[in-house]
Short mmCIF file of C-alpha atoms in Angstrom, two decimals:
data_model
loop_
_atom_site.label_atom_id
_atom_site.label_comp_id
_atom_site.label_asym_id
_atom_site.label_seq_id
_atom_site.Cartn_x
_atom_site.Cartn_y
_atom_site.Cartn_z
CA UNK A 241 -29.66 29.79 55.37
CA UNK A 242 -26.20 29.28 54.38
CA UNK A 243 -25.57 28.69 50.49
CA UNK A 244 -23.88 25.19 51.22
CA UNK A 245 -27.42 23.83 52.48
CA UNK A 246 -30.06 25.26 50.72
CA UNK A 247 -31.77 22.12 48.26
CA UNK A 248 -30.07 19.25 50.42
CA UNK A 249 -31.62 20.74 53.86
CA UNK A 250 -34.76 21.31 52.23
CA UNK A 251 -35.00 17.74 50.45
CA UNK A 252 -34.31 16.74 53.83
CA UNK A 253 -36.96 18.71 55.16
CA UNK A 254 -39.10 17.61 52.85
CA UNK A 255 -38.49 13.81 53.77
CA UNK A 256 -38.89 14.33 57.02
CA UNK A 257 -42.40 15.59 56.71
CA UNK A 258 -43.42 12.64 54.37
CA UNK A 259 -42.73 10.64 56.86
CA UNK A 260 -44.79 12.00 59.49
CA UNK A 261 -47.35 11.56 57.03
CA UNK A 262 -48.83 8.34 57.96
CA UNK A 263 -49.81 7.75 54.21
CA UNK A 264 -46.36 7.65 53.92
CA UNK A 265 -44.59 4.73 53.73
CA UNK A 266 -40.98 3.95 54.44
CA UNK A 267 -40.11 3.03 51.15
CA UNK A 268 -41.97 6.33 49.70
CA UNK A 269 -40.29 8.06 51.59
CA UNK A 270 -36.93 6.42 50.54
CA UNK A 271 -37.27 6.21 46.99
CA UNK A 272 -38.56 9.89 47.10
CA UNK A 273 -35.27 11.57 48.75
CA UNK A 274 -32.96 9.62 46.98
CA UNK A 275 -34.32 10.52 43.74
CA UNK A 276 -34.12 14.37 44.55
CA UNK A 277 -30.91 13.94 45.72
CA UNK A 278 -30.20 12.65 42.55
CA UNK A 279 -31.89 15.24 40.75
CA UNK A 280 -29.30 17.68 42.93
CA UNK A 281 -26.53 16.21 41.21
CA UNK A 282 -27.26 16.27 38.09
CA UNK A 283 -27.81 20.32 38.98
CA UNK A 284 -24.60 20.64 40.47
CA UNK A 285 -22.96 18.44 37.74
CA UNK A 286 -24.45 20.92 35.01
CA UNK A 287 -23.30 23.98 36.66
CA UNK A 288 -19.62 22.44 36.40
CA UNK A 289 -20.01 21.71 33.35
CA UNK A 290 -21.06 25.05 32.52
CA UNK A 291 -17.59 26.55 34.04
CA UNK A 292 -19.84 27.65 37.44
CA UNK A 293 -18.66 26.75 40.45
CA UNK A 294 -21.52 25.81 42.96
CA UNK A 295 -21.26 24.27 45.94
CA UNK A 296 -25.30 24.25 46.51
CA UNK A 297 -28.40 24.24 44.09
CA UNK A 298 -30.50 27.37 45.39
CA UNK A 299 -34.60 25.82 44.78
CA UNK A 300 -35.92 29.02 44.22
CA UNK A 301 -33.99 29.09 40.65
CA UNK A 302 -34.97 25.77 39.59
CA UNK A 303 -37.03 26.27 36.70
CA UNK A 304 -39.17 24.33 34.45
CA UNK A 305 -36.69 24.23 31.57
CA UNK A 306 -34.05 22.55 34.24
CA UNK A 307 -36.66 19.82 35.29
CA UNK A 308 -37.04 18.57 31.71
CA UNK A 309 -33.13 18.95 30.47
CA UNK A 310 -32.99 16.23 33.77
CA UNK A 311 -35.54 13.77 31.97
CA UNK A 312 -33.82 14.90 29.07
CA UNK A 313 -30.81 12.85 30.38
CA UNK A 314 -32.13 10.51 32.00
CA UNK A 315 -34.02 8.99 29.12
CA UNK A 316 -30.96 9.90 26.61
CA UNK A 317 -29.25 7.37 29.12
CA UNK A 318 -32.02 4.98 28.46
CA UNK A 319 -33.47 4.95 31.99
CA UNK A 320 -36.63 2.92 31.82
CA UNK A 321 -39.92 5.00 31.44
CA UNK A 322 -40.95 4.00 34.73
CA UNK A 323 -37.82 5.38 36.62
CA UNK A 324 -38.29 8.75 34.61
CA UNK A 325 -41.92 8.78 35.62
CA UNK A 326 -40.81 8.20 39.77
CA UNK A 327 -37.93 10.35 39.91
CA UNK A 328 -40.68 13.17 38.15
CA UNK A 329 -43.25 11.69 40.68
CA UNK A 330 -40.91 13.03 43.50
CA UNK A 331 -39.36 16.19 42.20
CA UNK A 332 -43.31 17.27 41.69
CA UNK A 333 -44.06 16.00 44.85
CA UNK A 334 -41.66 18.19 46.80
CA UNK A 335 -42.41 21.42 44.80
CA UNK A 336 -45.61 20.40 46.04
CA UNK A 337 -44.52 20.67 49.70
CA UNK A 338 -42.99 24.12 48.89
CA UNK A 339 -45.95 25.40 47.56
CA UNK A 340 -47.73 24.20 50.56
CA UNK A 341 -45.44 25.56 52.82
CA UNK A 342 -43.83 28.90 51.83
CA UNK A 343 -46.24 29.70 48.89
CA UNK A 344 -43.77 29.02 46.03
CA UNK A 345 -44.80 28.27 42.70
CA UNK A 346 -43.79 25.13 41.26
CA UNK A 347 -41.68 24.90 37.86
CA UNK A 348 -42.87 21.39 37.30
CA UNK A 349 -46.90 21.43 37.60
CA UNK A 350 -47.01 21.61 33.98
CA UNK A 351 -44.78 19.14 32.93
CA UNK A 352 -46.22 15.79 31.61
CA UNK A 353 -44.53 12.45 32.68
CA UNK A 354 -43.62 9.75 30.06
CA UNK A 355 -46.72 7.34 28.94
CA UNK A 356 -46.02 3.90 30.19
CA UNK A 357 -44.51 1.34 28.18
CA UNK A 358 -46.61 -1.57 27.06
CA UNK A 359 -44.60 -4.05 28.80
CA UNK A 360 -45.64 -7.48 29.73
CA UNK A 361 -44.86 -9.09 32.68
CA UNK A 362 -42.55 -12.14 32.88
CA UNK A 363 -44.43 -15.09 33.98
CA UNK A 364 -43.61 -18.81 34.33
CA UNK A 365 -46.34 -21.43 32.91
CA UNK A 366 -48.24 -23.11 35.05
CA UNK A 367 -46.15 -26.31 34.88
CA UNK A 368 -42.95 -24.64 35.23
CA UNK A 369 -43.88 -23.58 38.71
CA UNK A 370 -43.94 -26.66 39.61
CA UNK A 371 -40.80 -27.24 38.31
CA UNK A 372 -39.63 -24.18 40.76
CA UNK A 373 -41.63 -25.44 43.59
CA UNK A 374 -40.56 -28.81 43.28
CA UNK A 375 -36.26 -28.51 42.69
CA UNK A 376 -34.05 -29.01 45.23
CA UNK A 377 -30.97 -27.28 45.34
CA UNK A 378 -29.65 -30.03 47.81
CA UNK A 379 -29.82 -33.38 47.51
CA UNK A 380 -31.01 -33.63 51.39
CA UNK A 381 -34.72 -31.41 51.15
CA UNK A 382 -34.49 -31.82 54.90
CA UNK A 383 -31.83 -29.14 55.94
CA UNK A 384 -33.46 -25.49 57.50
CA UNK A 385 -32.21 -23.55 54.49
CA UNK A 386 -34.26 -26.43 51.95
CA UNK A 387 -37.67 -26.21 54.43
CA UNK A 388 -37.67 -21.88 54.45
CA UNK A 389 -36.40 -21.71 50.72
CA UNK A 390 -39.36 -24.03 49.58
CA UNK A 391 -41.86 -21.90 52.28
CA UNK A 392 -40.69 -18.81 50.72
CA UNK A 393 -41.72 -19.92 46.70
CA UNK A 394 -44.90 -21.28 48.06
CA UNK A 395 -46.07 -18.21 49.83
CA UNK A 396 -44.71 -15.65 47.15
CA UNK A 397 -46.83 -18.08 44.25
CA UNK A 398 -50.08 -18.99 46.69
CA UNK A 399 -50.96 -15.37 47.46
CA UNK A 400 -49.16 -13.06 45.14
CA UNK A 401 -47.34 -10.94 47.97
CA UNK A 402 -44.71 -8.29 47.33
CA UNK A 403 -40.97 -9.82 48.48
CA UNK A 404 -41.22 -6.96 50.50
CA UNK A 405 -44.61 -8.09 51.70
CA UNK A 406 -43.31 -11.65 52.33
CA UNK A 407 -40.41 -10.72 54.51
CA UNK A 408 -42.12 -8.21 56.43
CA UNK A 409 -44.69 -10.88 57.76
CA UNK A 410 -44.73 -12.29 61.52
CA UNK A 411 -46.20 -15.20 62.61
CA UNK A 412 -49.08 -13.78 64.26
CA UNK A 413 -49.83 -12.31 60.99
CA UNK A 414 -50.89 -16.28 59.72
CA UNK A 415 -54.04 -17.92 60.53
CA UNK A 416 -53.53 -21.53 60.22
CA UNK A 417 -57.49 -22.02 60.65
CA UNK A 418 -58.78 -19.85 58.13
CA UNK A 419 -55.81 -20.40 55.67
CA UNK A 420 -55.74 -16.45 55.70
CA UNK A 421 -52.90 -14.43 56.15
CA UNK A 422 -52.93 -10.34 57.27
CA UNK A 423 -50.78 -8.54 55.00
CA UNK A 424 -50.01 -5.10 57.63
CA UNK A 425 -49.35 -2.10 55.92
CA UNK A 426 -48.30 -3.17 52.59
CA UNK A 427 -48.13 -0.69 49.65
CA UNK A 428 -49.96 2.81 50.83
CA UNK A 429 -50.44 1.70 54.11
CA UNK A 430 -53.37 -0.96 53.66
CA UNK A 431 -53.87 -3.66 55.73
CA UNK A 432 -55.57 -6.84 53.50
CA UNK A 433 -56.26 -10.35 53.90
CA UNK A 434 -55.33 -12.97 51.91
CA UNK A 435 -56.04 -16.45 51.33
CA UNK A 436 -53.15 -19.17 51.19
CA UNK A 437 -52.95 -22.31 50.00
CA UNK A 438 -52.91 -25.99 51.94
CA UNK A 439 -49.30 -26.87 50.24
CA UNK A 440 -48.13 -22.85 51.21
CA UNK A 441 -49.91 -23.31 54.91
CA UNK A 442 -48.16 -27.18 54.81
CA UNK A 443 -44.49 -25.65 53.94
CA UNK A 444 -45.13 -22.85 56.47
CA UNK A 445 -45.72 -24.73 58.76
CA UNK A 446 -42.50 -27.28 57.91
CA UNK A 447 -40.52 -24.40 58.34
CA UNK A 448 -41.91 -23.18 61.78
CA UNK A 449 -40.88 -26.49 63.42
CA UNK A 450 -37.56 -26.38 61.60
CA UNK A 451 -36.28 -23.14 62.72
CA UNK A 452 -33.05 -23.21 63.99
CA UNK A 453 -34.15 -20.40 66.14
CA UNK A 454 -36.87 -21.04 67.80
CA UNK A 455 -40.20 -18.79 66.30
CA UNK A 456 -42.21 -16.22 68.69
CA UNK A 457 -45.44 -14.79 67.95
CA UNK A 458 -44.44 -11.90 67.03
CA UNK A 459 -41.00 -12.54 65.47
CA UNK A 460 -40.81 -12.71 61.72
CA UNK A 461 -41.58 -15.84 59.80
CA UNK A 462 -38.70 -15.25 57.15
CA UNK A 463 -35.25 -15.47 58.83
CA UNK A 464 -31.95 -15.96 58.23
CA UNK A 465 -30.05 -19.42 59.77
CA UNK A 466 -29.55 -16.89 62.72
CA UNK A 467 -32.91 -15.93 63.27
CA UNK A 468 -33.03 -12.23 61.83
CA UNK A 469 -35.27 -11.39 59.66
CA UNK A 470 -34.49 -12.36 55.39
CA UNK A 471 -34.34 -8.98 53.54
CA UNK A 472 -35.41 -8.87 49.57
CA UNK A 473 -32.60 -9.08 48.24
CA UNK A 474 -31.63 -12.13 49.94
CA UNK A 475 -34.88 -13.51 48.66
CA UNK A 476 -34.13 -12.57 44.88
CA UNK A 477 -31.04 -14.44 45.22
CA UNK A 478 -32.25 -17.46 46.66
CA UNK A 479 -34.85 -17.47 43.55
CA UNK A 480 -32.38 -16.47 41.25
CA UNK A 481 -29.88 -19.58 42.23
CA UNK A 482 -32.92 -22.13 42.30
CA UNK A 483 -33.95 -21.04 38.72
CA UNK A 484 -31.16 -21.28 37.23
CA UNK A 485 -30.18 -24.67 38.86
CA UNK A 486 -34.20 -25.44 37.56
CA UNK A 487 -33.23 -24.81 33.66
CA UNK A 488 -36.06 -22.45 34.02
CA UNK A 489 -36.89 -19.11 32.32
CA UNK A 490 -33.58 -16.51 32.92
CA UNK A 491 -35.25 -12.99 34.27
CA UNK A 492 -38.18 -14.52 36.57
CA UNK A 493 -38.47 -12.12 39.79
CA UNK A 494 -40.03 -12.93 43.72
CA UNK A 495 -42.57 -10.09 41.82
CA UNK A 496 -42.60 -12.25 38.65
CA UNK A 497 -44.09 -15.38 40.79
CA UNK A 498 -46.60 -12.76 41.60
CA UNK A 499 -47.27 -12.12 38.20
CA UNK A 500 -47.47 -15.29 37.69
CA UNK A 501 -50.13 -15.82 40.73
CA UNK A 502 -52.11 -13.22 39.16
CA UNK A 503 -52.17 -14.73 35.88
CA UNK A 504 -52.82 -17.96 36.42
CA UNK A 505 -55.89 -17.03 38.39
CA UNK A 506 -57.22 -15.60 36.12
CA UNK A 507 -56.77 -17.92 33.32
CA UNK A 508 -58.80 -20.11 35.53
CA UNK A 509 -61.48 -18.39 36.43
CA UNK A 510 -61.29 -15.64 39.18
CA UNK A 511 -62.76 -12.37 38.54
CA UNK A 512 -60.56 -9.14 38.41
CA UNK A 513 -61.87 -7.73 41.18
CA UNK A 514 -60.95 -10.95 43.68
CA UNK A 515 -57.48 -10.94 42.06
CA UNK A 516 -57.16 -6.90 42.59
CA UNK A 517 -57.98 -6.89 46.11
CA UNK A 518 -55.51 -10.31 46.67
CA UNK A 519 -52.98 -7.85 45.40
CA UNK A 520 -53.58 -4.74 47.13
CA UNK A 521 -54.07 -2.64 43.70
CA UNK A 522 -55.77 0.31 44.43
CA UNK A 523 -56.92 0.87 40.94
CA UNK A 524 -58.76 -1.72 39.12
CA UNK A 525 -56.73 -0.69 36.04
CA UNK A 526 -53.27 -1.83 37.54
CA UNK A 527 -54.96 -5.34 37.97
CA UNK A 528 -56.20 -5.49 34.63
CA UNK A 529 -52.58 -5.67 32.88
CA UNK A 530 -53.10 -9.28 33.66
CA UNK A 531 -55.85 -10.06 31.07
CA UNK A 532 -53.25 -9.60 28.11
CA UNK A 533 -52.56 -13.69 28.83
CA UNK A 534 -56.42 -14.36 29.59
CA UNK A 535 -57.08 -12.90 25.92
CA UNK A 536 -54.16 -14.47 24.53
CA UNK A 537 -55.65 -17.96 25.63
CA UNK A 538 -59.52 -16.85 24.55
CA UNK A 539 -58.11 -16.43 21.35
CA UNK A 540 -55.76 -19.68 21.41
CA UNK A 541 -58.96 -21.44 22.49
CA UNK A 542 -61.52 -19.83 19.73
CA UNK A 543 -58.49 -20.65 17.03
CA UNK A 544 -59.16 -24.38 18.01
CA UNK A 545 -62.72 -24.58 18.37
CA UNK A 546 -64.60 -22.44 16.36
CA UNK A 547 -64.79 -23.91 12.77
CA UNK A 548 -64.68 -21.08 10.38
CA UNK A 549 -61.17 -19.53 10.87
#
């Protein structure tokens, strides 16, 4: 193989059989080769500055030692823990896939990712969803852009989808009837079913009659004035906008409203294991993050009412 191509052809390589994986999702996929090409530059940038010059990174040298001088820098440039833990995530995952495939040991088995920092997730209270839900951004709530953007917070709050969820939805997907609505493929390839609520089903269904193009069956229910489908970030910007023009809390995500779904269940009354299917966790422990608030209002609540404290 010539020297030019030797890690890029075989990150490439490697991303192509991800994705033929069908536990493979797109966005795996994604995340995973951009992260080793990263990885590739910071190889190629120490080389340079260690007076080589190197047009290509040759994987069979990599060692372990070069693996953690990366997280080294990464975290010395105060990448969050969770983007140190991915970007190790992928560069063990495709030593992995050499292993598999040509027998070659892998320099970063041993290597132990970051714990997880203790973070909580940002939330809006109960009343200040309302707020959200409630705005207007234009004094006519009437126009296409007013019916989808109010459709949008209603579905992202009633059943705690990913943006990416949300956007990836097509109207077949919704069951008026049963108030249910098929989530295909989200994260790890899982199909689930999840409830929605009458005013999410009511602004839905606002929005399907307002469409300035006309909806299909299978055509998505998110679009753009011109009928193509809305992508994330045009999503995060439309929530972004309508908090701000709200007064409400600065730093709110599309995945904090699902924080805040999750949350607010549970504060009253639905059982971890409801909420964790709902959200598509596949572990039981990623779901129970949300009972920090839950205890936080047990203890609010036994403060108040028990009378020796």
């Amino acid at each position: 193989m010539d020297a030019r191509e030797m890690m890029e052809a075989e990150i490439e390589s490697f991303a192509a059989a991800l994705r033929k994986a069908s536990r493979a999702a797109d966005n795996t996929v994604t995340n995973y080769r951009r992260d080793l090409l990263a990885f590739r530059s910071f190889m190629l940038e120490r080389a340079a500055i260690l007076g080589k010059r190197v047009d290509e990174i040759d994987v069979a040298r990599i060692t372990a030692d070069h693996v953690r001088s990366y997280l080294a820098e990464l975290m010395k440039n105060q990448a969050a823990r969770a983007t140190v833990q991915r970007r190790l995530s992928a560069i063990k995952a495709f030593f992995r896939y050499r292993e598999t495939t040509i027998g070659a040991a892998s320099p970063a088995r041993t290597i132990r990712s970051p714990k997880n920092e203790r973070r909580l997730p940002s939330i809006l209270q109960e009343d200040e969803v309302r707020r959200l839900l409630e705005f207007s951004l234009s004094p006519d709530d009437s126009t296409p852009a007013s019916i989808r953007d109010r459709a949008i917070f209603e579905t992202l709050y009633s059943s705690g989808l990913r943006v990416g969820e949300l956007v990836g939805l097509d109207w077949r997907d919704i069951d008026e009837e049963l108030g249910m609505v098929m989530v295909r493929a989200g994260k790890g390839n899982k199909d689930r079913l999840v409830p929605l609520g009458e005013p999410a089903l009511d602004a839905l269904k606002k929005w399907k009659t307002a469409m300035p193009v006309a909806w299909e069956h299978n055509g998505p229910v998110i679009t753009n004035l011109r009928g193509g489908r809305l992508t994330t970030r045009s999503v995060e910007m439309i929530l972004q906008k309508r908090i701000e023009a709200a007064g409400l809390t600065a730093g709110v995500t599309p995945h904090g409203l699902r924080h805040s779904f999750a949350t607010h269940m549970l504060g009253n009354g639905a059982d971890l294991r409801s909420i964790q299917e709902m959200l598509g966790h596949a572990s039981l422990a990623t779901t129970q993050r949300y009972t920090h608030v839950s205890v936080n209002h047990l203890k609010e609540v036994y403060r108040r009412a028990f009378p020796r404290v």
